[in-house]
Coordinates of C-alpha atoms and ligand atoms in Angstrom, one line a residue:
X1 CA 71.8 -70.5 58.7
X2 CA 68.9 -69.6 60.9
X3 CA 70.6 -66.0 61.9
X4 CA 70.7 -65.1 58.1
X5 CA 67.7 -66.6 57.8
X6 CA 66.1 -64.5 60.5
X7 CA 68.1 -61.7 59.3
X8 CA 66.5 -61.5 55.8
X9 CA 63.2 -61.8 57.5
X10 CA 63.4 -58.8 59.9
X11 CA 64.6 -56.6 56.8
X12 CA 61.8 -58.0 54.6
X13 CA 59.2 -56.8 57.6
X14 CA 60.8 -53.3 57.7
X15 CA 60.3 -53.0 53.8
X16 CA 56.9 -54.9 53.3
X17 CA 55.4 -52.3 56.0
X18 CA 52.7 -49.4 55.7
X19 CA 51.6 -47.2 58.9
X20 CA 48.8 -45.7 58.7
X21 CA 47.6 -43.0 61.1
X22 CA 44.9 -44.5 63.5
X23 CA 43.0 -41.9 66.0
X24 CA 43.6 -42.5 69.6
X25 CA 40.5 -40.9 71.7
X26 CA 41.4 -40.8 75.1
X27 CA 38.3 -40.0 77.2
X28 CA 40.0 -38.7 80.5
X29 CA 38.9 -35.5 81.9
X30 CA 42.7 -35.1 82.6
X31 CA 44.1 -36.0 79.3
X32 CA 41.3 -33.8 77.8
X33 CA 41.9 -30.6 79.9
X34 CA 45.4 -30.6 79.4
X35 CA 44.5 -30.5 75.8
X36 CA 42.0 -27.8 76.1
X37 CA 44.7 -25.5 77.9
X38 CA 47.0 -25.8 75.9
X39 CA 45.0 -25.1 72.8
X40 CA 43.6 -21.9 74.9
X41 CA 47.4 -20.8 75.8
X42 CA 48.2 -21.6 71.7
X43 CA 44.9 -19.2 71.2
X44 CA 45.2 -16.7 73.6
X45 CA 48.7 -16.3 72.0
X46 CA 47.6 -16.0 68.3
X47 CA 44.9 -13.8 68.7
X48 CA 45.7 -11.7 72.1
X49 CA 49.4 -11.3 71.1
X50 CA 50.0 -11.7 67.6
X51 CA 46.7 -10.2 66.2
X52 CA 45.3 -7.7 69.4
X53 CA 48.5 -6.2 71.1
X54 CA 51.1 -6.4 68.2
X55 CA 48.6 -5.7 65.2
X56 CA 49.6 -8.7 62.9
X57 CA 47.2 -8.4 60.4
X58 CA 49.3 -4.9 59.1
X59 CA 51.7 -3.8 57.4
X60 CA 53.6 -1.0 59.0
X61 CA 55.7 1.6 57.6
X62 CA 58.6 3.9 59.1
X63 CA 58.1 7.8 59.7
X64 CA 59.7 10.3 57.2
X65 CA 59.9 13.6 58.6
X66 CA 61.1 17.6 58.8
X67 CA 61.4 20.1 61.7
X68 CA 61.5 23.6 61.6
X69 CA 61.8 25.5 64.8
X70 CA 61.0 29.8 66.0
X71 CA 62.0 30.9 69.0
X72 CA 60.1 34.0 70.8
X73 CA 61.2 36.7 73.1
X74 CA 63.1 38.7 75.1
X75 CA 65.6 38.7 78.2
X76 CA 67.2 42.0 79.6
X77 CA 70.8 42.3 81.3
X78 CA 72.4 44.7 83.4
X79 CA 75.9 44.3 83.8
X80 CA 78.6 47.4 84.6
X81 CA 80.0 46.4 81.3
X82 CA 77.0 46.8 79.3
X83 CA 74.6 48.1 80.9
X84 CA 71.0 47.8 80.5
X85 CA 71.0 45.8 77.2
X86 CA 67.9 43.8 75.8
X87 CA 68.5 40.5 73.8
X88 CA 66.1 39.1 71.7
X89 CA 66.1 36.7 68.6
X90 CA 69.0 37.0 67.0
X91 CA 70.9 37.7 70.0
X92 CA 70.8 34.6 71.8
X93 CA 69.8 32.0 68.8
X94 CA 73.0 30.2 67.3
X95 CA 73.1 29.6 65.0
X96 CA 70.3 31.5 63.1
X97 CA 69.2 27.4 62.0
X98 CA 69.4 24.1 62.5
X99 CA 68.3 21.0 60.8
X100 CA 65.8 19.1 64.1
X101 CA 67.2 21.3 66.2
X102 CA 68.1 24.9 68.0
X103 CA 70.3 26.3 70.6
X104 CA 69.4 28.9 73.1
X105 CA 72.2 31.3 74.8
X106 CA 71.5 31.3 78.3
X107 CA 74.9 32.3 79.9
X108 CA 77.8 34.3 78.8
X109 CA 81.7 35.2 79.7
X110 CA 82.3 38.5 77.7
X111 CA 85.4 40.1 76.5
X112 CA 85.0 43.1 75.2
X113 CA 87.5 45.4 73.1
X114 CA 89.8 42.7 71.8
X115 CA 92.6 43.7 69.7
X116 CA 95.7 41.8 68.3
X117 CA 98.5 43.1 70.5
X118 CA 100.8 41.9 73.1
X119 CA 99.8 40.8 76.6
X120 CA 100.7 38.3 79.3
X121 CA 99.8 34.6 78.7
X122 CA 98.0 33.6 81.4
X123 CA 99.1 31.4 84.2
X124 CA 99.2 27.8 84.3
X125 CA 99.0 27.6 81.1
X126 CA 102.8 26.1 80.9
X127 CA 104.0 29.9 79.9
X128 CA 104.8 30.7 83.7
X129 CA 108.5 32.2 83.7
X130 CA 111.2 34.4 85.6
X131 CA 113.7 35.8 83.0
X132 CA 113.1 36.2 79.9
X133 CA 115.2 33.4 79.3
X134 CA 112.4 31.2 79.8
X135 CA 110.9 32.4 77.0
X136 CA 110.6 31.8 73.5
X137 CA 109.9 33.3 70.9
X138 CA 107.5 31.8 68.4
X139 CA 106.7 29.3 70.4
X140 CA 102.9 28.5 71.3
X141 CA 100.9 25.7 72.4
X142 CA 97.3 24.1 72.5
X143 CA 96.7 25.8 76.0
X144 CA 97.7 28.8 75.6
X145 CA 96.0 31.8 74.1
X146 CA 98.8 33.0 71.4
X147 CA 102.4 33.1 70.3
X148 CA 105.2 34.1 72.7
X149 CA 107.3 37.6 72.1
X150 CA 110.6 36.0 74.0
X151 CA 109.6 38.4 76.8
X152 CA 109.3 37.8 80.3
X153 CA 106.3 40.6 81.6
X154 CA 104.5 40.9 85.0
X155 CA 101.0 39.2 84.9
X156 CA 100.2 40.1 88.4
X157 CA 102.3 42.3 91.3
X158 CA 103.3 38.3 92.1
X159 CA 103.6 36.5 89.5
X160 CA 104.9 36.8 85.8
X161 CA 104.6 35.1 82.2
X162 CA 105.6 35.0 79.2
X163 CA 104.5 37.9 76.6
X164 CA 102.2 36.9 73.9
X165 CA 101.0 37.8 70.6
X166 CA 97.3 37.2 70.8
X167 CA 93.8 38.8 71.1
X168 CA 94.2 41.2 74.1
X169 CA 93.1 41.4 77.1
X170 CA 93.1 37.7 77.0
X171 CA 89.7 36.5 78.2
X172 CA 90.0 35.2 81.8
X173 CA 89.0 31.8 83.1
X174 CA 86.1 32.5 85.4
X175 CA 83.2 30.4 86.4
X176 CA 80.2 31.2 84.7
X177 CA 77.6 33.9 86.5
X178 CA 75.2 31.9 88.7
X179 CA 72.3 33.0 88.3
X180 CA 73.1 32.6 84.7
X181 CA 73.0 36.2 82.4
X182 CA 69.9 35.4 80.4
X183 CA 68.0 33.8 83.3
X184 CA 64.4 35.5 81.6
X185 CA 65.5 32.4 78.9
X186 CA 62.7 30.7 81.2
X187 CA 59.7 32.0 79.7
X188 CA 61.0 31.9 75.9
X189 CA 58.8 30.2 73.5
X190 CA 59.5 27.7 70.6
X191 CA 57.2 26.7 67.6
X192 CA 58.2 23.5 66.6
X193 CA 56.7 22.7 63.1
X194 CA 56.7 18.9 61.9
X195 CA 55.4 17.8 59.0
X196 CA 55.0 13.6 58.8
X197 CA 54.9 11.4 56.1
X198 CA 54.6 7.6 55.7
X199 CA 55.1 6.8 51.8
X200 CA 54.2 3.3 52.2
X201 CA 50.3 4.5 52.6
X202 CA 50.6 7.8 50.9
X203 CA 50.0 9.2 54.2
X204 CA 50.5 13.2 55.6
X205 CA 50.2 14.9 58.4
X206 CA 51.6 18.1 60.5
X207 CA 51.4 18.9 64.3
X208 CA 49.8 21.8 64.2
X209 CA 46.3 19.7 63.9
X210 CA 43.2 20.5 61.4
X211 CA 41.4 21.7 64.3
X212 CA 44.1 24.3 65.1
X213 CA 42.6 27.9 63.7
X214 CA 45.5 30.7 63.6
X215 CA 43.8 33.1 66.5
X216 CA 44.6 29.7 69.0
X217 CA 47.9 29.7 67.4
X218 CA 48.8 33.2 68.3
X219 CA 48.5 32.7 72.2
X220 CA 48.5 29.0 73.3
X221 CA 51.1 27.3 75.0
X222 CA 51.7 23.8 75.4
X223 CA 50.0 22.4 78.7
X224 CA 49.5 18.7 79.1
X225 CA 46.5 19.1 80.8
X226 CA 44.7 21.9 79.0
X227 CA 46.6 22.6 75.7
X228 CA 47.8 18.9 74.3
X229 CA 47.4 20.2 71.2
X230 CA 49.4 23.2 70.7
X231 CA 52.9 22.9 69.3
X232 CA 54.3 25.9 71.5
X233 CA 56.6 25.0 74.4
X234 CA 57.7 27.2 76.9
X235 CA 61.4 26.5 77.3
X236 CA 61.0 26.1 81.0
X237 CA 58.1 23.7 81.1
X238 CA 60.4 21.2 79.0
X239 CA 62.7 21.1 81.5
X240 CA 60.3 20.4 84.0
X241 CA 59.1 18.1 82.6
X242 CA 62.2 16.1 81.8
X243 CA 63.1 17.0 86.1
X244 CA 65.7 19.7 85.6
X245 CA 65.7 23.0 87.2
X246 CA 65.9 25.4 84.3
X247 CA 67.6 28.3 86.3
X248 CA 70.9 25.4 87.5
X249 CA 70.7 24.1 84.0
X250 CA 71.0 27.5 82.3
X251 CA 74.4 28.1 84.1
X252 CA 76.6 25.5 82.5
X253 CA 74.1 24.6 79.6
X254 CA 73.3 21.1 78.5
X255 CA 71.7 19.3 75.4
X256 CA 67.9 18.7 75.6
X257 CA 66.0 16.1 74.1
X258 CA 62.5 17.0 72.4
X259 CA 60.9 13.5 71.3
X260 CA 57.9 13.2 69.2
X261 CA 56.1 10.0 68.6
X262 CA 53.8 9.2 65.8
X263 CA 51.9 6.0 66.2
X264 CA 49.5 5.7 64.1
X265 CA 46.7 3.0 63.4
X266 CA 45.5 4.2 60.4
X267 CA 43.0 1.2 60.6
X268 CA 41.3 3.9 62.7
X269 CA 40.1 7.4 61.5
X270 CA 43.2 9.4 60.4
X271 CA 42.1 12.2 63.3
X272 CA 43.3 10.2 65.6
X273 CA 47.0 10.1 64.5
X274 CA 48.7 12.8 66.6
X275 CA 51.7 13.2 67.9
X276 CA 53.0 12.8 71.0
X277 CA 55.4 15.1 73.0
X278 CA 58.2 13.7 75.9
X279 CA 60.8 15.7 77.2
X280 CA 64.2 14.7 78.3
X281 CA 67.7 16.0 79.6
X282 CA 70.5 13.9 77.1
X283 CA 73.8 15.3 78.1
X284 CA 75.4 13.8 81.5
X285 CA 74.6 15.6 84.5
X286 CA 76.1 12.9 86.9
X287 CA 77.1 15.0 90.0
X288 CA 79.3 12.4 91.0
X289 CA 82.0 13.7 88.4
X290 CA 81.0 16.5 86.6
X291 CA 84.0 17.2 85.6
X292 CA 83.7 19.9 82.6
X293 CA 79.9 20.2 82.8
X294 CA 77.3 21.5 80.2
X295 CA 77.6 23.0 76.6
X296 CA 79.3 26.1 76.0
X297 CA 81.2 26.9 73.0
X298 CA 82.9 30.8 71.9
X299 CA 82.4 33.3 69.1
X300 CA 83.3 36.5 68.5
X301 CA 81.8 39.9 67.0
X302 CA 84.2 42.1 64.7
X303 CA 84.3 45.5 64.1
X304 CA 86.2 48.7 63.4
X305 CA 87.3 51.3 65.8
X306 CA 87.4 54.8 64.7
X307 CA 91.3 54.6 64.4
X308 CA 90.2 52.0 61.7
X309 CA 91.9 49.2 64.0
X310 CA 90.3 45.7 64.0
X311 CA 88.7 44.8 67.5
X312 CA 86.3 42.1 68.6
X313 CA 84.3 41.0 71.2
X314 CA 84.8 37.7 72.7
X315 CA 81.6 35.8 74.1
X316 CA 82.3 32.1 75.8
X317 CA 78.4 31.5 75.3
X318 CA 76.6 28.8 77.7
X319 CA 73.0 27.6 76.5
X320 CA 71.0 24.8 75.9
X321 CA 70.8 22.8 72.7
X322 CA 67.4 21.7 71.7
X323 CA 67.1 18.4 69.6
X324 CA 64.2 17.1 68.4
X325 CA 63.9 13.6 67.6
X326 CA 60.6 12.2 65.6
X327 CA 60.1 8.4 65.7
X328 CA 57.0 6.7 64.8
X329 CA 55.2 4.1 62.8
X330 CA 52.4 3.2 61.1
X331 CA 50.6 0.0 60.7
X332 CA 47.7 -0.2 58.1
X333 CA 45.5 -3.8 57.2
X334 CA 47.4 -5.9 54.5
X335 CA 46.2 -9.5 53.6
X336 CA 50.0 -10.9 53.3
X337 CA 50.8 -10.2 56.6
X338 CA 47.2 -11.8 57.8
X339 CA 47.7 -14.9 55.7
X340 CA 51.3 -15.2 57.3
X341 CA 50.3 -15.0 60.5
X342 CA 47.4 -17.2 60.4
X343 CA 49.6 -19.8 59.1
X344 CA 51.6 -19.4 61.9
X345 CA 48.7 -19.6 64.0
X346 CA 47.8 -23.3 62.7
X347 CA 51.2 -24.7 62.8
X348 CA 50.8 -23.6 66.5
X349 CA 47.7 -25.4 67.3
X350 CA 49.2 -28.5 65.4
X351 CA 52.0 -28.2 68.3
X352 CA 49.4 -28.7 70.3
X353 CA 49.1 -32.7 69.6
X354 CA 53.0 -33.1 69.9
X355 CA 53.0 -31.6 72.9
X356 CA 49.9 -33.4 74.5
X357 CA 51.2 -36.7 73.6
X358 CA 54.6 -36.2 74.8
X359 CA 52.9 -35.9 78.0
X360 CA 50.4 -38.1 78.0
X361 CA 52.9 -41.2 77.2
X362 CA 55.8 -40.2 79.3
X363 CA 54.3 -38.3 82.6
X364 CA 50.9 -39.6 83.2
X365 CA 49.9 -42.3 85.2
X366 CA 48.8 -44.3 83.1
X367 CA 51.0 -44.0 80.8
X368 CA 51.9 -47.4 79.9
X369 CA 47.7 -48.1 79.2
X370 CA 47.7 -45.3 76.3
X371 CA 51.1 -46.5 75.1
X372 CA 49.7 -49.7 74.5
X373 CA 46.5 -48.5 72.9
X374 CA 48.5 -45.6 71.2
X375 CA 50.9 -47.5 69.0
X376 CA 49.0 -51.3 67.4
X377 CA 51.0 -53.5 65.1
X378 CA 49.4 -55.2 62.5
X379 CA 51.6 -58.0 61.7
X380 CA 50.8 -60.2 58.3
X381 CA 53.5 -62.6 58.5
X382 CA 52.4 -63.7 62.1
X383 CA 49.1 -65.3 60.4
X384 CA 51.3 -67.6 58.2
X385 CA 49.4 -71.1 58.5
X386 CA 52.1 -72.9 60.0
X387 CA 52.8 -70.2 62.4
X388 CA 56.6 -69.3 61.4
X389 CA 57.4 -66.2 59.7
Ligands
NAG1 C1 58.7 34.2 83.7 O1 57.4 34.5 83.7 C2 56.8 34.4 85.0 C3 55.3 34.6 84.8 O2 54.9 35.2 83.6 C4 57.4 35.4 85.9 O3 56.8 35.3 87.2 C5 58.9 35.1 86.0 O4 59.5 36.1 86.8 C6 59.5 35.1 84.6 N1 60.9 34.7 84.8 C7 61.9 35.5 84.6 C8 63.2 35.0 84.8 O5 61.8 36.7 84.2

């Protein structure tokens, strides 16, 4: 009876209760510098982090952008196949345009006077042979440079392969010329044009910069130091700058990466939204295993002889490819953004209490003082007259 009884009591406490919150001042210079410290580190957070370095009060927007790119000038060869020949423009620019990007010859293998006739495969290509019963005909394969005749011919005074239908001569698989054909590539020049947009703020810009006038134009190029502001590069000084030799990169070609960066505050005066040029090497040039190393790719140039028979010349070019790669955003005051993260802010700071008291009533010293003080229990049924609940 007195269980039940005692029971119904504990439950009727638990239901006839109201807490109410009571303020607890603890006058401790350790309790309170613990608070202040962590309200500063709360505060240095919201306002140094979130607001200062990351800009929270913006809204930010993602670049839109377009690239157009003109190379300038000339190289001159001299090779007992050609001769003194000059290359300029259209030459050694392939193709004529690119979208964000452009490729410069810098090395060649050429073949001159191809026509389709017969000729023996080359060896080690799988078409090596010593009758001509080795041979078929019609047959070809992914290595090889045409379609077999079903004849076995002399390649070399020692050895022989099989005849083929192909482009003859076949080109031959040399290393590329070191120093590389077009080595006066070096000095070439590129105008990069880039025109910017962010839509969210309904905001333009270019890199050639207001203050640029067209007599500047026609002779700067791009220094760190003493031109920042001119968007012509020499092709060597970007590969400086990313720490490639031009001359050992020109041999076997490679892909270059031309980065622009538009951060922009456009809190601040629009002037000082420009852009920012880096330079760096994106192909693998791991010396380790550089196994089949830089960019080359072949074409071929058609014409007529005078016996009206089709012939081409064969170029395996070598160059470097040029991509340029804008990035950027912009951040720009917005009140929705500020409201947000000001919110933020004061759920932080009410942390702050939490955090203190967890402290306070399970690490400090005196901890069992301030738990007594912290939590009081007004209890009603205690001051029944007779003293029982
Ligand atoms: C590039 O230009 C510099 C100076 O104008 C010159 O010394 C150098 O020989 C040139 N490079 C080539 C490969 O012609």
């Amino acid at each position: 009876m007195t269980t039940n009884k005692g029971f119904c009591a504990s439950v009727c406490r638990c239901f006839f209760e109201y807490s109410t919150p009571q303020i607890l001042v603890i006058r401790s210079t350790k309790v309170g510098t613990l608070n202040r410290i962590i309200q500063a580190l709360v505060l240095g957070y919201v306002i140094g982090y979130v607001c200062v370095l990351k800009k929270g009060y913006q809204d930010t927007d993602g670049v839109l952008s377009s690239v157009t790119t003109k190379v300038k000038g000339v190289a001159v060869t001299n090779t007992s196949d050609l001769g003194l020949r000059v290359w300029d423009v259209a030459d050694y620019i392939i193709p004529p345009q690119e979208e964000s990007s452009f490729f410069v010859l810098t090395n060649l293998i050429m073949t001159l006077n191809q026509t389709q006739s017969h000729c023996p495969e080359l060896q080690n290509v799988g078409f090596d042979c010593v009758t001509d019963s080795d041979c078929k005909a019609g047959l070809s394969n992914t290595r090889g440079d045409g379609v077999q005749t079903g004849r076995c011919v002399n390649f070399s005074s020692v050895a022989r392969t099989c005849e083929v239908l192909a482009w003859c001569p076949l080109e031959l698989d040399l290393r590329p010329p070191d120093p590389p054909m077009l080595a006066g590539a070096e000095n070439f020049t590129v105008l990069i044009k880039n025109s910017i947009r962010y839509p969210m703020f309904n905001f333009n810009k270019r890199n050639i910069l207001p203050h640029v006038n067209k007599t500047y134009l026609q002779q700067c190029v791009f220094n760190r130091v003493t031109d920042p502001d001119c968007p012509i590069f020499r092709l060597r000084d970007m590969t400086t700058e990313a720490g490639e030799d031009f001359q050992t990169m020109a041999v076997h070609g490679g892909i270059m990466g031309v980065q622009i960066s538009w951060f922009c505050d456009l809190d601040l005066p629009a002037s000082w939204c420009v852009p920012k040029y880096t330079f760096r090497r994106l192909d693998n040039k791991d010396p380790e295993n550089n196994v089949a190393p830089g960019y080359n790719f072949r074409f071929a140039k058609y014409y007529k002889t005078n016996n009206n028979k089709e012939t081409r010349t064969l170029i395996k070019g070598f160059g470097i490819r040029f991509d340029v790669m804008v990035f950027g955003q912009a951040g720009k005051f917005n009140i929705i953004p500020t409201l947000l993260n000001i919110g933020a802010g004061l759920a932080l700071l009410g942390l702050v209490t939490v955090v203190c008291d967890l402290i306070v009533l399970t690490c400090m010293t005196k901890r069992n003082l301030y738990k007594e003080n912290k939590y009081s229990y007004v209890d009603d049924f205690e001051l029944l007259p007779d003293g029982t609940p």
